[in-house]
CSV table of C-alpha atoms and ligand atoms in Angstrom, one decimal:
chain,number,residue,atom,x,y,z
A,1359,MET,CA,111.4,108.8,111.0
A,1360,THR,CA,110.8,105.0,109.8
A,1361,THR,CA,109.7,103.4,106.9
A,1362,LEU,CA,106.1,103.5,106.5
A,1363,THR,CA,103.7,100.9,104.9
A,1364,VAL,CA,100.3,102.2,104.4
A,1365,LEU,CA,97.2,100.8,103.0
A,1366,GLY,CA,95.3,103.2,100.9
A,1367,ILE,CA,91.5,103.1,100.1
A,1368,GLU,CA,89.6,104.8,97.2
A,1369,THR,CA,85.9,104.8,96.9
A,1370,SER,CA,84.7,108.4,95.8
A,1371,CYS,CA,83.4,107.6,92.5
A,1372,ASP,CA,82.9,104.1,90.4
A,1373,GLU,CA,86.0,102.5,91.4
A,1374,THR,CA,86.5,100.4,94.5
A,1375,ALA,CA,90.5,100.4,95.0
A,1376,ALA,CA,92.9,99.5,97.7
A,1377,SER,CA,96.8,99.6,97.6
A,1378,VAL,CA,99.8,99.2,99.8
A,1379,VAL,CA,102.5,101.7,99.4
A,1380,ARG,CA,105.8,101.6,101.1
A,1381,ARG,CA,107.5,105.0,101.7
A,1382,TYR,CA,111.2,104.8,102.8
A,1383,ASP,CA,113.1,107.4,105.2
A,1384,ASP,CA,114.5,109.1,102.3
A,1385,GLY,CA,111.5,109.4,100.6
A,1386,ARG,CA,111.6,106.8,98.0
A,1387,VAL,CA,108.2,105.2,97.1
A,1388,GLU,CA,107.2,101.6,96.1
A,1389,VAL,CA,103.9,100.5,95.3
A,1390,LEU,CA,103.7,97.1,96.6
A,1391,SER,CA,100.1,96.4,95.1
A,1392,SER,CA,97.5,98.2,93.7
A,1393,VAL,CA,94.1,96.6,93.2
A,1394,ILE,CA,91.1,98.4,91.4
A,1395,ASN,CA,87.6,97.0,90.7
A,1396,SER,CA,85.9,99.2,88.0
A,1397,GLN,CA,82.0,99.2,88.2
A,1398,ILE,CA,81.9,100.3,84.6
A,1399,ALA,CA,79.6,97.3,83.9
A,1400,GLU,CA,77.1,98.1,86.4
A,1401,HIS,CA,76.7,101.6,85.4
A,1402,ALA,CA,77.1,101.1,81.6
A,1403,PRO,CA,73.4,100.5,81.0
A,1404,TYR,CA,72.6,104.3,82.5
A,1405,GLY,CA,75.2,106.0,80.4
A,1406,GLY,CA,76.8,107.3,83.8
A,1407,VAL,CA,77.7,106.9,87.3
A,1408,VAL,CA,74.4,106.2,89.6
A,1409,PRO,CA,75.3,107.1,93.0
A,1410,GLU,CA,73.2,104.4,94.9
A,1411,ILE,CA,74.3,101.8,92.6
A,1412,ALA,CA,78.0,102.8,93.2
A,1413,ALA,CA,77.9,103.0,97.0
A,1414,ARG,CA,76.2,99.4,97.1
A,1415,ALA,CA,78.8,98.0,94.8
A,1416,HIS,CA,81.6,99.5,97.0
A,1417,VAL,CA,80.0,97.8,100.2
A,1418,GLU,CA,80.0,94.5,98.4
A,1419,SER,CA,83.5,94.4,97.3
A,1420,ILE,CA,85.6,96.6,99.5
A,1421,ASP,CA,86.7,93.7,101.7
A,1422,GLY,CA,87.7,91.4,99.0
A,1423,ILE,CA,89.6,94.2,97.6
A,1424,VAL,CA,91.5,95.2,100.6
A,1425,ALA,CA,92.5,91.6,101.5
A,1426,ARG,CA,93.5,91.3,97.9
A,1427,ALA,CA,95.9,94.5,98.2
A,1428,LEU,CA,97.4,92.8,101.1
A,1429,SER,CA,98.0,89.5,99.6
A,1430,ASP,CA,99.3,91.1,96.4
A,1431,ALA,CA,101.6,93.2,98.3
A,1432,GLY,CA,103.1,90.0,100.2
A,1433,VAL,CA,102.3,91.5,103.6
A,1434,THR,CA,99.9,91.1,106.6
A,1435,TRP,CA,97.9,93.5,109.0
A,1436,ASP,CA,101.2,93.2,111.1
A,1437,ASP,CA,103.1,95.1,108.5
A,1438,ILE,CA,100.9,97.7,107.9
A,1439,THR,CA,101.8,101.1,109.8
A,1440,GLY,CA,99.2,103.4,108.7
A,1441,VAL,CA,95.7,103.8,106.8
A,1442,GLY,CA,94.6,106.3,104.2
A,1443,ALA,CA,91.2,106.4,103.2
A,1444,THR,CA,89.5,108.9,100.5
A,1445,ALA,CA,87.2,111.4,102.6
A,1446,GLY,CA,86.0,113.6,99.7
A,1447,PRO,CA,85.3,115.1,97.4
A,1448,GLY,CA,83.1,112.6,95.5
A,1449,LEU,CA,79.9,110.8,95.9
A,1450,VAL,CA,79.3,110.7,99.4
A,1451,GLY,CA,77.8,107.3,99.6
A,1452,GLY,CA,80.7,105.7,98.1
A,1453,VAL,CA,83.2,108.1,100.3
A,1454,MET,CA,81.3,106.9,103.3
A,1455,VAL,CA,82.0,103.1,102.5
A,1456,GLY,CA,85.8,103.6,102.1
A,1457,LEU,CA,86.2,106.0,104.9
A,1458,SER,CA,84.1,104.0,107.3
A,1459,PHE,CA,86.3,100.7,106.4
A,1460,GLY,CA,89.5,102.8,106.9
A,1461,LYS,CA,88.2,104.1,110.4
A,1462,ALA,CA,87.3,100.4,111.5
A,1463,VAL,CA,90.9,99.1,110.3
A,1464,ALA,CA,92.5,102.0,112.3
A,1465,LEU,CA,90.6,101.2,115.5
A,1466,ALA,CA,90.7,97.6,115.3
A,1467,ARG,CA,94.6,97.5,114.5
A,1468,ASP,CA,95.6,100.8,116.6
A,1469,LEU,CA,96.9,102.6,113.5
A,1470,PRO,CA,97.1,106.2,112.4
A,1471,LEU,CA,94.3,107.3,110.0
A,1472,VAL,CA,94.5,109.9,107.3
A,1473,ALA,CA,91.2,111.1,105.8
A,1474,VAL,CA,92.7,112.0,102.2
A,1475,ASN,CA,91.6,114.7,99.8
A,1476,HIS,CA,90.9,112.8,96.6
A,1477,LEU,CA,92.3,115.9,95.1
A,1478,GLU,CA,95.6,115.6,96.9
A,1479,GLY,CA,95.9,112.0,95.8
A,1480,HIS,CA,95.9,113.1,92.2
A,1481,ALA,CA,98.2,115.9,93.3
A,1482,VAL,CA,100.9,113.5,94.5
A,1483,SER,CA,100.2,110.9,91.9
A,1484,ALA,CA,103.1,111.6,89.5
A,1485,ARG,CA,105.6,111.0,92.5
A,1486,LEU,CA,104.1,107.3,92.4
A,1487,GLY,CA,106.4,106.9,89.1
A,1488,ALA,CA,109.3,109.4,89.7
A,1489,ASP,CA,111.0,111.6,92.5
A,1490,ILE,CA,109.2,115.0,91.4
A,1491,PRO,CA,110.4,117.5,94.2
A,1492,TYR,CA,108.2,120.3,95.1
A,1493,PRO,CA,107.2,122.9,94.2
A,1494,PHE,CA,105.4,122.2,90.9
A,1495,LEU,CA,102.7,123.7,88.7
A,1496,LEU,CA,99.8,121.3,88.5
A,1497,LEU,CA,97.0,120.8,85.7
A,1498,LEU,CA,94.5,118.5,87.7
A,1499,VAL,CA,92.0,117.3,84.8
A,1500,SER,CA,89.9,114.5,85.4
A,1501,GLY,CA,86.0,113.8,85.3
A,1502,GLY,CA,85.0,116.1,88.1
A,1503,HIS,CA,87.8,118.6,88.3
A,1504,CYS,CA,89.7,120.9,86.1
A,1505,GLN,CA,92.2,123.2,87.7
A,1506,LEU,CA,95.6,124.9,87.9
A,1507,LEU,CA,97.3,124.6,91.1
A,1508,GLU,CA,100.5,125.8,92.4
A,1509,VAL,CA,101.8,122.9,94.7
A,1510,ALA,CA,104.3,124.0,97.3
A,1511,GLY,CA,104.0,120.8,99.3
A,1512,ILE,CA,101.6,118.4,101.1
A,1513,GLY,CA,98.5,120.7,102.3
A,1514,ALA,CA,100.0,123.8,100.4
A,1515,CYS,CA,98.1,124.2,97.4
A,1516,LYS,CA,97.0,127.6,95.8
A,1517,ARG,CA,94.5,127.5,93.1
A,1518,LEU,CA,95.4,129.8,90.3
A,1519,GLY,CA,92.1,128.9,88.0
A,1520,SER,CA,89.3,126.3,87.8
A,1521,THR,CA,86.6,125.5,85.3
A,1522,ILE,CA,83.4,127.7,85.4
A,1523,ASP,CA,81.2,125.2,84.2
A,1524,ASP,CA,81.9,121.3,83.4
A,1525,ALA,CA,85.4,119.9,83.9
A,1526,ALA,CA,87.6,118.4,80.8
A,1527,GLY,CA,86.8,114.9,81.4
A,1528,GLU,CA,83.1,115.5,81.7
A,1529,ALA,CA,83.1,117.4,78.3
A,1530,PHE,CA,84.8,114.4,76.8
A,1531,ASP,CA,82.4,111.9,78.4
A,1532,LYS,CA,79.2,114.0,77.4
A,1533,ILE,CA,80.6,114.5,73.9
A,1534,ALA,CA,81.5,110.9,73.5
A,1535,LYS,CA,77.9,110.2,74.5
A,1536,SER,CA,76.5,112.4,71.8
A,1537,LEU,CA,78.6,110.3,69.2
A,1538,GLY,CA,77.1,107.1,70.6
A,1539,LEU,CA,80.1,106.1,72.5
A,1540,PRO,CA,80.1,103.9,75.5
A,1541,TYR,CA,80.8,105.4,79.2
A,1542,PRO,CA,83.5,106.5,80.1
A,1543,GLY,CA,83.8,108.3,76.9
A,1544,GLY,CA,87.2,110.0,77.0
A,1545,PRO,CA,89.2,107.0,76.1
A,1546,GLU,CA,86.7,105.9,73.5
A,1547,LEU,CA,86.8,109.2,71.7
A,1548,GLU,CA,90.5,109.1,71.7
A,1549,LYS,CA,90.4,106.0,69.9
A,1550,LEU,CA,88.0,106.9,67.5
A,1551,ALA,CA,89.8,110.3,66.8
A,1552,VAL,CA,93.0,108.3,65.5
A,1553,GLY,CA,93.9,109.6,62.2
A,1554,GLY,CA,90.9,112.2,62.2
A,1555,GLU,CA,91.4,115.7,60.8
A,1556,VAL,CA,91.5,118.1,63.9
A,1557,GLU,CA,90.3,121.2,62.4
A,1558,ARG,CA,87.5,119.8,60.3
A,1559,PHE,CA,84.7,121.0,62.5
A,1560,PRO,CA,85.3,124.5,63.9
A,1561,LEU,CA,84.7,124.6,67.7
A,1562,PRO,CA,84.2,127.4,70.2
A,1563,ARG,CA,87.4,128.8,71.9
A,1564,ALA,CA,86.0,129.8,75.3
A,1565,LEU,CA,87.2,132.6,77.3
A,1566,LEU,CA,89.9,133.7,74.7
A,1567,GLY,CA,91.4,136.9,75.7
A,1568,ARG,CA,90.8,136.5,79.5
A,1569,LYS,CA,93.8,137.2,81.6
A,1570,ASP,CA,93.0,134.5,84.4
A,1571,TYR,CA,93.5,130.8,84.2
A,1572,ASP,CA,89.9,129.5,84.4
A,1573,PHE,CA,88.4,127.1,81.9
A,1574,SER,CA,84.9,126.7,80.4
A,1575,PHE,CA,83.7,123.7,78.4
A,1576,SER,CA,80.3,123.9,77.9
A,1577,GLY,CA,80.0,125.8,74.9
A,1578,LEU,CA,82.3,123.2,73.1
A,1579,LYS,CA,80.0,120.5,74.6
A,1580,THR,CA,76.9,122.0,73.0
A,1581,ALA,CA,78.4,122.8,69.6
A,1582,ALA,CA,79.9,119.2,69.5
A,1583,ALA,CA,76.4,117.8,70.4
A,1584,ARG,CA,74.8,119.8,67.5
A,1585,ALA,CA,77.5,118.6,65.0
A,1586,ALA,CA,77.1,114.9,66.0
A,1587,VAL,CA,73.5,115.2,65.1
A,1588,GLY,CA,72.9,113.0,62.0
A,1589,LEU,CA,76.7,112.1,61.8
A,1590,THR,CA,76.5,108.5,60.3
A,1591,SER,CA,79.6,108.0,58.3
A,1592,ASP,CA,82.8,106.8,60.0
A,1593,ILE,CA,85.0,109.4,58.6
A,1594,ASP,CA,82.5,112.2,59.6
A,1595,ARG,CA,82.6,110.6,63.4
A,1596,ARG,CA,86.1,110.2,63.3
A,1597,ASP,CA,86.8,113.8,62.2
A,1598,LEU,CA,84.6,115.4,65.0
A,1599,ALA,CA,86.1,113.1,67.5
A,1600,ALA,CA,89.6,114.3,66.5
A,1601,SER,CA,88.1,118.1,66.3
A,1602,VAL,CA,87.0,117.8,69.8
A,1603,GLN,CA,90.0,116.1,71.2
A,1604,PHE,CA,92.1,118.8,69.4
A,1605,ALA,CA,89.9,121.7,70.9
A,1606,ILE,CA,89.8,120.3,74.3
A,1607,ALA,CA,93.5,119.9,74.3
A,1608,ARG,CA,94.0,123.6,72.9
A,1609,GLN,CA,92.2,125.1,75.5
A,1610,LEU,CA,94.1,123.3,78.3
A,1611,ALA,CA,97.1,124.4,76.6
A,1612,GLU,CA,96.2,127.9,76.2
A,1613,ARG,CA,95.5,128.4,79.8
A,1614,THR,CA,98.4,126.6,81.1
A,1615,ASP,CA,100.5,128.5,78.9
A,1616,MET,CA,99.7,131.8,80.6
A,1617,ALA,CA,99.9,130.2,84.0
A,1618,MET,CA,103.5,129.0,83.1
A,1619,ALA,CA,104.5,132.6,82.0
A,1620,ASP,CA,103.3,133.7,85.4
A,1621,TYR,CA,104.8,130.9,87.6
A,1622,ARG,CA,108.2,131.2,85.8
A,1623,MET,CA,108.2,135.0,86.5
A,1624,ARG,CA,107.7,134.2,90.3
A,1625,HIS,CA,110.1,131.2,90.4
A,1626,GLU,CA,113.0,133.0,88.7
A,1627,GLY,CA,116.3,131.0,89.2
A,1628,ARG,CA,114.7,127.8,90.4
A,1629,ASP,CA,114.0,124.6,88.6
A,1630,LEU,CA,110.7,124.7,87.0
A,1631,ARG,CA,108.4,121.4,87.1
A,1632,PHE,CA,105.1,121.1,85.6
A,1633,VAL,CA,102.7,118.0,86.5
A,1634,VAL,CA,99.6,117.2,84.6
A,1635,ALA,CA,97.3,114.5,86.6
A,1636,GLY,CA,93.9,113.1,86.7
A,1637,GLY,CA,92.1,110.8,84.4
A,1638,VAL,CA,92.5,113.3,81.2
A,1639,ALA,CA,96.3,113.0,81.6
A,1640,ALA,CA,96.1,109.6,79.9
A,1641,ASN,CA,95.1,111.4,76.8
A,1642,GLY,CA,97.9,111.3,74.3
A,1643,ALA,CA,96.9,114.6,72.4
A,1644,VAL,CA,96.5,116.5,75.8
A,1645,ARG,CA,100.1,115.1,76.8
A,1646,ASP,CA,101.7,116.0,73.5
A,1647,ARG,CA,100.4,119.5,73.5
A,1648,LEU,CA,101.6,120.2,77.4
A,1649,GLU,CA,104.8,118.8,76.7
A,1650,THR,CA,105.5,121.0,73.9
A,1651,LEU,CA,104.3,124.0,76.1
A,1652,CYS,CA,107.0,122.8,78.7
A,1653,GLY,CA,109.6,123.0,76.1
A,1654,LYS,CA,108.6,126.6,75.2
A,1655,HIS,CA,108.5,127.7,79.0
A,1656,GLY,CA,111.6,125.5,80.1
A,1657,PHE,CA,109.5,123.4,82.4
A,1658,SER,CA,110.4,119.8,83.0
A,1659,PHE,CA,107.4,117.7,82.0
A,1660,HIS,CA,105.8,115.1,84.2
A,1661,ALA,CA,102.7,112.8,84.4
A,1662,PRO,CA,101.8,109.7,86.3
A,1663,PRO,CA,102.3,106.3,84.5
A,1664,LEU,CA,99.1,105.8,82.7
A,1665,LYS,CA,97.6,103.5,85.5
A,1666,TYR,CA,97.8,106.1,88.1
A,1667,CYS,CA,96.1,108.7,86.1
A,1668,THR,CA,92.5,107.5,86.4
A,1669,ASP,CA,91.2,107.0,90.0
A,1670,ASN,CA,93.4,104.4,92.2
A,1671,ALA,CA,94.2,103.8,95.6
A,1672,ALA,CA,97.8,104.0,95.3
A,1673,MET,CA,97.8,107.9,95.0
A,1674,ILE,CA,95.5,107.7,98.1
A,1675,ALA,CA,98.0,105.6,100.1
A,1676,LEU,CA,101.1,108.0,99.0
A,1677,ALA,CA,99.1,111.1,100.0
A,1678,ALA,CA,98.6,109.7,103.4
A,1679,ALA,CA,102.2,108.3,103.8
A,1680,GLU,CA,103.4,111.9,102.8
A,1681,ARG,CA,101.1,113.2,105.7
A,1682,LEU,CA,102.0,110.6,108.1
A,1683,ALA,CA,106.0,111.5,107.5
A,1684,LEU,CA,105.0,114.9,108.4
A,1685,GLY,CA,103.6,113.9,111.5
A,1686,LEU,CA,99.9,114.5,110.5
A,1687,SER,CA,96.9,112.4,110.8
A,1688,ASP,CA,92.9,112.7,111.5
A,1689,PRO,CA,90.7,111.7,114.2
A,1690,LEU,CA,88.4,108.6,113.8
A,1691,ASP,CA,85.3,111.0,113.5
A,1692,ALA,CA,86.8,112.8,110.4
A,1693,PRO,CA,83.7,113.6,108.1
A,1694,ALA,CA,82.9,112.3,104.6
A,1695,ARG,CA,82.9,115.5,102.7
A,1696,PRO,CA,81.0,115.6,99.1
A,1697,ARG,CA,82.7,119.0,98.6
A,1698,TRP,CA,86.4,119.5,99.7
A,1699,PRO,CA,88.5,122.0,97.8
A,1700,LEU,CA,92.0,121.7,98.0
A,1701,ASP,CA,92.6,125.5,98.1
A,1702,GLN,CA,90.0,126.7,100.6
A,1703,ALA,CA,90.8,130.1,100.6
A,1704,ALA,CA,90.4,130.4,96.8
A,1705,ALA,CA,87.2,128.5,96.8
A,1706,SER,CA,85.5,130.6,99.5
A,1707,ALA,CA,86.8,134.1,97.6
A,1708,ASN,CA,85.4,132.7,94.4
A,1709,PRO,CA,82.0,130.8,95.3
A,1710,THR,CA,80.8,131.2,91.5
A,1711,HIS,CA,83.3,128.4,90.3
A,1712,VAL,CA,80.4,125.7,90.5
A,1713,PRO,CA,81.1,123.2,87.9
A,1714,GLY,CA,78.4,121.4,86.3
A,1715,ARG,CA,75.2,119.7,87.8
A,1716,LYS,CA,77.6,117.6,90.1
A,1717,GLY,CA,78.1,120.8,91.8
A,1718,ALA,CA,81.5,122.5,93.2
A,1719,LYS,CA,83.2,119.2,93.9
A,1720,ALA,CA,86.5,121.3,93.6
B,2839,LIG,O1,90.6,110.8,87.5
B,2839,LIG,P1,89.3,109.9,87.2
B,2839,LIG,O2,89.5,108.4,87.1
B,2839,LIG,O3,88.1,110.4,87.9
B,2839,LIG,C1,88.0,111.8,88.7
B,2839,LIG,O4,88.3,112.0,89.6
B,2839,LIG,O5,87.0,112.1,88.0
B,2839,LIG,O6,89.0,110.6,85.5
B,2839,LIG,C2,88.1,110.1,84.9
B,2839,LIG,C3,87.9,110.9,83.6
B,2839,LIG,C4,86.7,110.5,82.8
B,2839,LIG,O7,85.9,111.6,82.6
B,2839,LIG,C5,87.3,110.0,81.6
B,2839,LIG,O8,86.6,109.8,80.4
B,2839,LIG,C6,88.7,110.5,81.6
B,2839,LIG,O9,89.0,111.0,82.9
B,2839,LIG,N1,89.7,110.0,80.8
B,2839,LIG,C7,90.0,110.2,79.4
B,2839,LIG,C8,91.1,109.4,79.1
B,2839,LIG,N2,90.9,108.5,80.1
B,2839,LIG,C9,90.3,108.7,81.1
B,2839,LIG,N3,89.9,111.4,78.6
B,2839,LIG,C10,90.4,111.6,77.6
B,2839,LIG,N4,91.0,110.7,77.0
B,2839,LIG,C11,91.7,109.5,77.7
B,2839,LIG,N5,92.6,108.7,77.2
B,2840,LIG,ZN1,89.8,111.2,90.5
């Protein structure tokens, strides 16, 4: 095996991102550059991501972003030994832009290509900051996904549970919108919630008493939207934001609590590791609650550095590097996939898990 220097490309939603990651023989990882061009300003007037605008913006900026990733890393094309591009799940117009770019680079430079599953990127993202060995229990919580997975290694994920409607980040965003906060609402809602009374507004506890590890946020979203109507005082809005954040963190913790108890039984005598990843992993209240849970069950707690919680290309480059190190790569006709579950078997067995209007991205 040799040292790998991989270019990663991410265009599955509203961030055009490129990164160069080096993976050494012994598994050590170094992020040489991570460039992210957010399209937030372009989508802001519409209160959410507009797929056509996103795809066009990716086309306009991708070559400049990749060039900057190389120059920030202090490398040239001659130093790159592989390319990884997100091939799904996500908004397919954007995915096609990044994947086509990656294919063109692979063809022109005669490099191996990895068509990366965006969720696998999130799954390895904590490994960008620390050496976290497999296996681990993973809570993947972002704008499009909310699931508990057992990660035994690259390409070996077992889904334990998933949202039956909205993702947690989607709930944060929609409730934030009801409170008049700009998109993306998660971080704005977290700011508004500071110092608020977390149990002032009683919000529903979904799926309580169920023995599986699924999530549901649509009831909470509706209740919060109703409570937001007519709230004008800063204190009321702050308390509602705090109550919402508390209720979302509580549900994430309640389901993870049960999954940890089960995982612990099945991994007796082994080191227990828990990873939370995805945009919502940036939320302090969510992290605190999950960290406490880890203490209760004897798990070590891991989360990516904040800059690698939300979408980035370093996690895509690392997922590609880990695949290349195992001798895995993809052909140049690898398709762009709007839907692409990490655990295909679980998704096929449970097709009712179709979250939100965005469809079954996960
Ligand atoms: O992982 P990500 O960048 O994109 C997807 O793959 O979906 O996650 C974005 C989501 C958005 O819903 C955003 O509101 C949420 O993560 N998010 C947060 C925070 N930072 C980002 N939610 C709550 N608190 C935060 N601090
Ligand atoms: Zn993501």
